[in-house]
mmCIF file of C-alpha atoms in Angstrom:
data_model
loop_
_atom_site.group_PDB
_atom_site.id
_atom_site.type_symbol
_atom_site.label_atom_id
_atom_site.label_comp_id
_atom_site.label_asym_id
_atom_site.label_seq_id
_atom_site.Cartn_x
_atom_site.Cartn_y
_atom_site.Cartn_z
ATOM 1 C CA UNK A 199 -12.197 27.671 -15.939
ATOM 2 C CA UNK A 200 -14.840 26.460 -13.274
ATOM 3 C CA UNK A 201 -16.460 23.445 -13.162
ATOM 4 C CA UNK A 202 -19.110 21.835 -11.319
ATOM 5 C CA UNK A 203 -18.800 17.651 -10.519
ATOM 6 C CA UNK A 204 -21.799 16.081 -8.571
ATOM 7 C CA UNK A 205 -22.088 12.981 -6.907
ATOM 8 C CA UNK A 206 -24.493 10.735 -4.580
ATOM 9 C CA UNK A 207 -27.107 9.451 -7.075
ATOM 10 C CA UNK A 208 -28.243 6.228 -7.620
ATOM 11 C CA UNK A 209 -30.866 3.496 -6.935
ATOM 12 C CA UNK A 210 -32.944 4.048 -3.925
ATOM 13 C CA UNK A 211 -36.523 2.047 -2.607
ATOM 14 C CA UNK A 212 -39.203 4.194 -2.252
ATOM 15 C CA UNK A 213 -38.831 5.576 1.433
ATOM 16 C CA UNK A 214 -35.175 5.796 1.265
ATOM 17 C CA UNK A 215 -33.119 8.898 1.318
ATOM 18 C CA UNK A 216 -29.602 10.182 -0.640
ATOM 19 C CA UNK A 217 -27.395 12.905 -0.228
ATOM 20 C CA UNK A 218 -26.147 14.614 -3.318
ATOM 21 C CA UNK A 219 -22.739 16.979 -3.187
ATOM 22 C CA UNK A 220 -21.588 19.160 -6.260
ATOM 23 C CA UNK A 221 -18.268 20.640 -5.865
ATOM 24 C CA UNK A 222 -17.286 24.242 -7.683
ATOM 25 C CA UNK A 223 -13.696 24.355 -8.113
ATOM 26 C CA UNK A 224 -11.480 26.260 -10.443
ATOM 27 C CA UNK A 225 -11.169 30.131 -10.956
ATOM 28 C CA UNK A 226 -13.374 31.037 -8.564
ATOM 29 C CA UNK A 227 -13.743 34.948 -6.722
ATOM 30 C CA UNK A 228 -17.179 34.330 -5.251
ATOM 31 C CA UNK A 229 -19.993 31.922 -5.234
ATOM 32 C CA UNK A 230 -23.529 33.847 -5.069
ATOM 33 C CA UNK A 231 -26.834 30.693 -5.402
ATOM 34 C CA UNK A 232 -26.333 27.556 -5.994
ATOM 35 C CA UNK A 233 -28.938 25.341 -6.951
ATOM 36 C CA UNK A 234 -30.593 22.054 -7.916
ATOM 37 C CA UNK A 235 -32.650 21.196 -10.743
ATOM 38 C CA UNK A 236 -33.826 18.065 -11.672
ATOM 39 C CA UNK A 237 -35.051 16.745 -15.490
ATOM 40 C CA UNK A 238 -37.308 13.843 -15.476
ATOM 41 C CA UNK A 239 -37.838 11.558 -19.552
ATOM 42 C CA UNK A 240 -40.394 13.697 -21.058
ATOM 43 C CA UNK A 241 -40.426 16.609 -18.480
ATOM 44 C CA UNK A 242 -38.871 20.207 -18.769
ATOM 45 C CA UNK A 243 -36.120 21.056 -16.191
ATOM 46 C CA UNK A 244 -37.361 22.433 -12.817
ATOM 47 C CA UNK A 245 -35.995 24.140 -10.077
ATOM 48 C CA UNK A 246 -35.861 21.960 -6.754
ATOM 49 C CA UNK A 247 -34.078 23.558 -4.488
ATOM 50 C CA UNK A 248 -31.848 26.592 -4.038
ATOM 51 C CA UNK A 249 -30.074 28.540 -1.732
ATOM 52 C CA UNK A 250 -27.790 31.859 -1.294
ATOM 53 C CA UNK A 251 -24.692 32.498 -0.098
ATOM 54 C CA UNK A 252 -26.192 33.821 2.972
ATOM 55 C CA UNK A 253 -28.317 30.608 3.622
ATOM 56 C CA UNK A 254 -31.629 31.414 2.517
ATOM 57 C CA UNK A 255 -33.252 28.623 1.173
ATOM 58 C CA UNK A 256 -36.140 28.329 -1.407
ATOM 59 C CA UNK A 257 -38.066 24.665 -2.257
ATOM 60 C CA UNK A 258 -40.243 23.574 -4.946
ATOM 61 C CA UNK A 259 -43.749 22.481 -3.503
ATOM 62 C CA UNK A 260 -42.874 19.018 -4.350
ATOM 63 C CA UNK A 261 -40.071 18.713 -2.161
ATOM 64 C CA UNK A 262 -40.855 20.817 1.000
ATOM 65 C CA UNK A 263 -40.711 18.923 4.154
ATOM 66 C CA UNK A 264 -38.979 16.070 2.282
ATOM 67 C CA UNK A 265 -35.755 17.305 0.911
ATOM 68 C CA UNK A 266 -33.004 20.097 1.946
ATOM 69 C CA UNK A 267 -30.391 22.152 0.774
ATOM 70 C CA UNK A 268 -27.278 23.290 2.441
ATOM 71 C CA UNK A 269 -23.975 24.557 1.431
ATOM 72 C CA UNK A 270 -20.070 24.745 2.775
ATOM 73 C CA UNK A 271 -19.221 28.288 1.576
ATOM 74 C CA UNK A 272 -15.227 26.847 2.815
ATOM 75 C CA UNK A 273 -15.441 23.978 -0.002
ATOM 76 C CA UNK A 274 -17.696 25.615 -2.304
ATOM 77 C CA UNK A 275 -20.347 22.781 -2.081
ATOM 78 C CA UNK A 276 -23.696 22.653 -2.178
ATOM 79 C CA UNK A 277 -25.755 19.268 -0.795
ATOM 80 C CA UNK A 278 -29.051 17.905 -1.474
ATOM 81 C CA UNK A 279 -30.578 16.292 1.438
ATOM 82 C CA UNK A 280 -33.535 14.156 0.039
ATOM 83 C CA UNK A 281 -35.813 11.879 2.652
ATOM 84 C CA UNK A 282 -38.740 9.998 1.540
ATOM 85 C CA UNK A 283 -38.029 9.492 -2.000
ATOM 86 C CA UNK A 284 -41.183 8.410 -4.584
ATOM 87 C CA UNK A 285 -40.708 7.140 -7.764
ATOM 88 C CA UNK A 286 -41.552 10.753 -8.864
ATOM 89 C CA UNK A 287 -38.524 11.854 -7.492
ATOM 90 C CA UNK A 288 -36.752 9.863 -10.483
ATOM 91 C CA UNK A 289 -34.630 12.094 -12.184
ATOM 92 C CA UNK A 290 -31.470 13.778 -13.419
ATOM 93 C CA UNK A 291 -30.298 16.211 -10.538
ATOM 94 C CA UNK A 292 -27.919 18.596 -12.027
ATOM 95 C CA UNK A 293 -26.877 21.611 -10.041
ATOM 96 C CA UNK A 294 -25.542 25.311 -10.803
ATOM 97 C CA UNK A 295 -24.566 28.180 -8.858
ATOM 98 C CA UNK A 296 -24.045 31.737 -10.140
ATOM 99 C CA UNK A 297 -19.910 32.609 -9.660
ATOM 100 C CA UNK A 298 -18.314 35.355 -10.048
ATOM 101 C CA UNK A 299 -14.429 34.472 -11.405
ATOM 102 C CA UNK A 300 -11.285 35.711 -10.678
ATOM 103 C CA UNK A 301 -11.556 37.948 -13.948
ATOM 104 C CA UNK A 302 -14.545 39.102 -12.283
ATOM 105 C CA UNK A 303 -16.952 37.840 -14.662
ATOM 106 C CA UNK A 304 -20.666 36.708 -14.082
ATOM 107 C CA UNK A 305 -21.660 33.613 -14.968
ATOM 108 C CA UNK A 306 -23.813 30.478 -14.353
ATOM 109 C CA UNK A 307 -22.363 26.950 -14.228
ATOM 110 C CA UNK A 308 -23.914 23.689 -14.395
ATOM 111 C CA UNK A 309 -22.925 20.647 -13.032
ATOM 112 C CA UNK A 310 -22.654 17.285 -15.655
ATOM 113 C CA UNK A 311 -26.042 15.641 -13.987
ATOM 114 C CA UNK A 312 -26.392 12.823 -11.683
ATOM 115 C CA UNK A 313 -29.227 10.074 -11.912
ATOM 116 C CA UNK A 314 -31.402 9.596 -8.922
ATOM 117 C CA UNK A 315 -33.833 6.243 -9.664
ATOM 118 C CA UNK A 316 -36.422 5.834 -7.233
ATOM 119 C CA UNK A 317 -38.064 1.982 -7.594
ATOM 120 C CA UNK A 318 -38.802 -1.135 -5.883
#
């Protein structure tokens, strides 16, 4: 089994910043992206941030210059760097990554979702 636990949201003023971690642990061979989405009331899920095992990085418009994505291949974690938060930043962050087990099977795991609440 692999699983995926986040951690890091919460309530932040607009302005402020968070880091978010997700941690892949289990049955794991290889870890290939790894990503963030985020899924605000009313909104389909979309891609924020991802990067690959080799450290190239990819942002949503939204988020350039603001947020960014890095990863400890060692500890199998991906963070979320996010600066200058607005309240349309308020969201569930959930992150995935694409593994490759130690039965060598492909798959994509997501993480259970953290809340990220940007308000005054």
């Amino acid at each position: 089994q692999v699983q995926l636990v986040e951690s890091g949201g919460g309530l932040v003023q607009p302005g402020g910043s968070l880091r978010l971690s997700c941690a892949a642990s289990g049955s794991i061979f290889s870890i290939n992206t790894m990503g963030w989405y985020r899924q605000a009331p009313g909104k389909e899920r979309e891609l924020v941030a991802g990067i690959t095992s080799g450290g190239i990085t990819d942002y949503a418009d939204s988020v350039k210059g603001r947020f960014t994505i890095s990863r400890d291949n060692a500890k199998n974690t991906v963070y979320l760097q996010m600066n200058s938060l607005k309240p349309e930043d308020t969201a569930v962050y959930v992150c995935n990554a694409h593994i490759l087990n130690t039965r060598f099977y492909n798959d994509v795991y997501w993480g259970q979702g953290t809340q990220v609440t940007v308000s005054s």
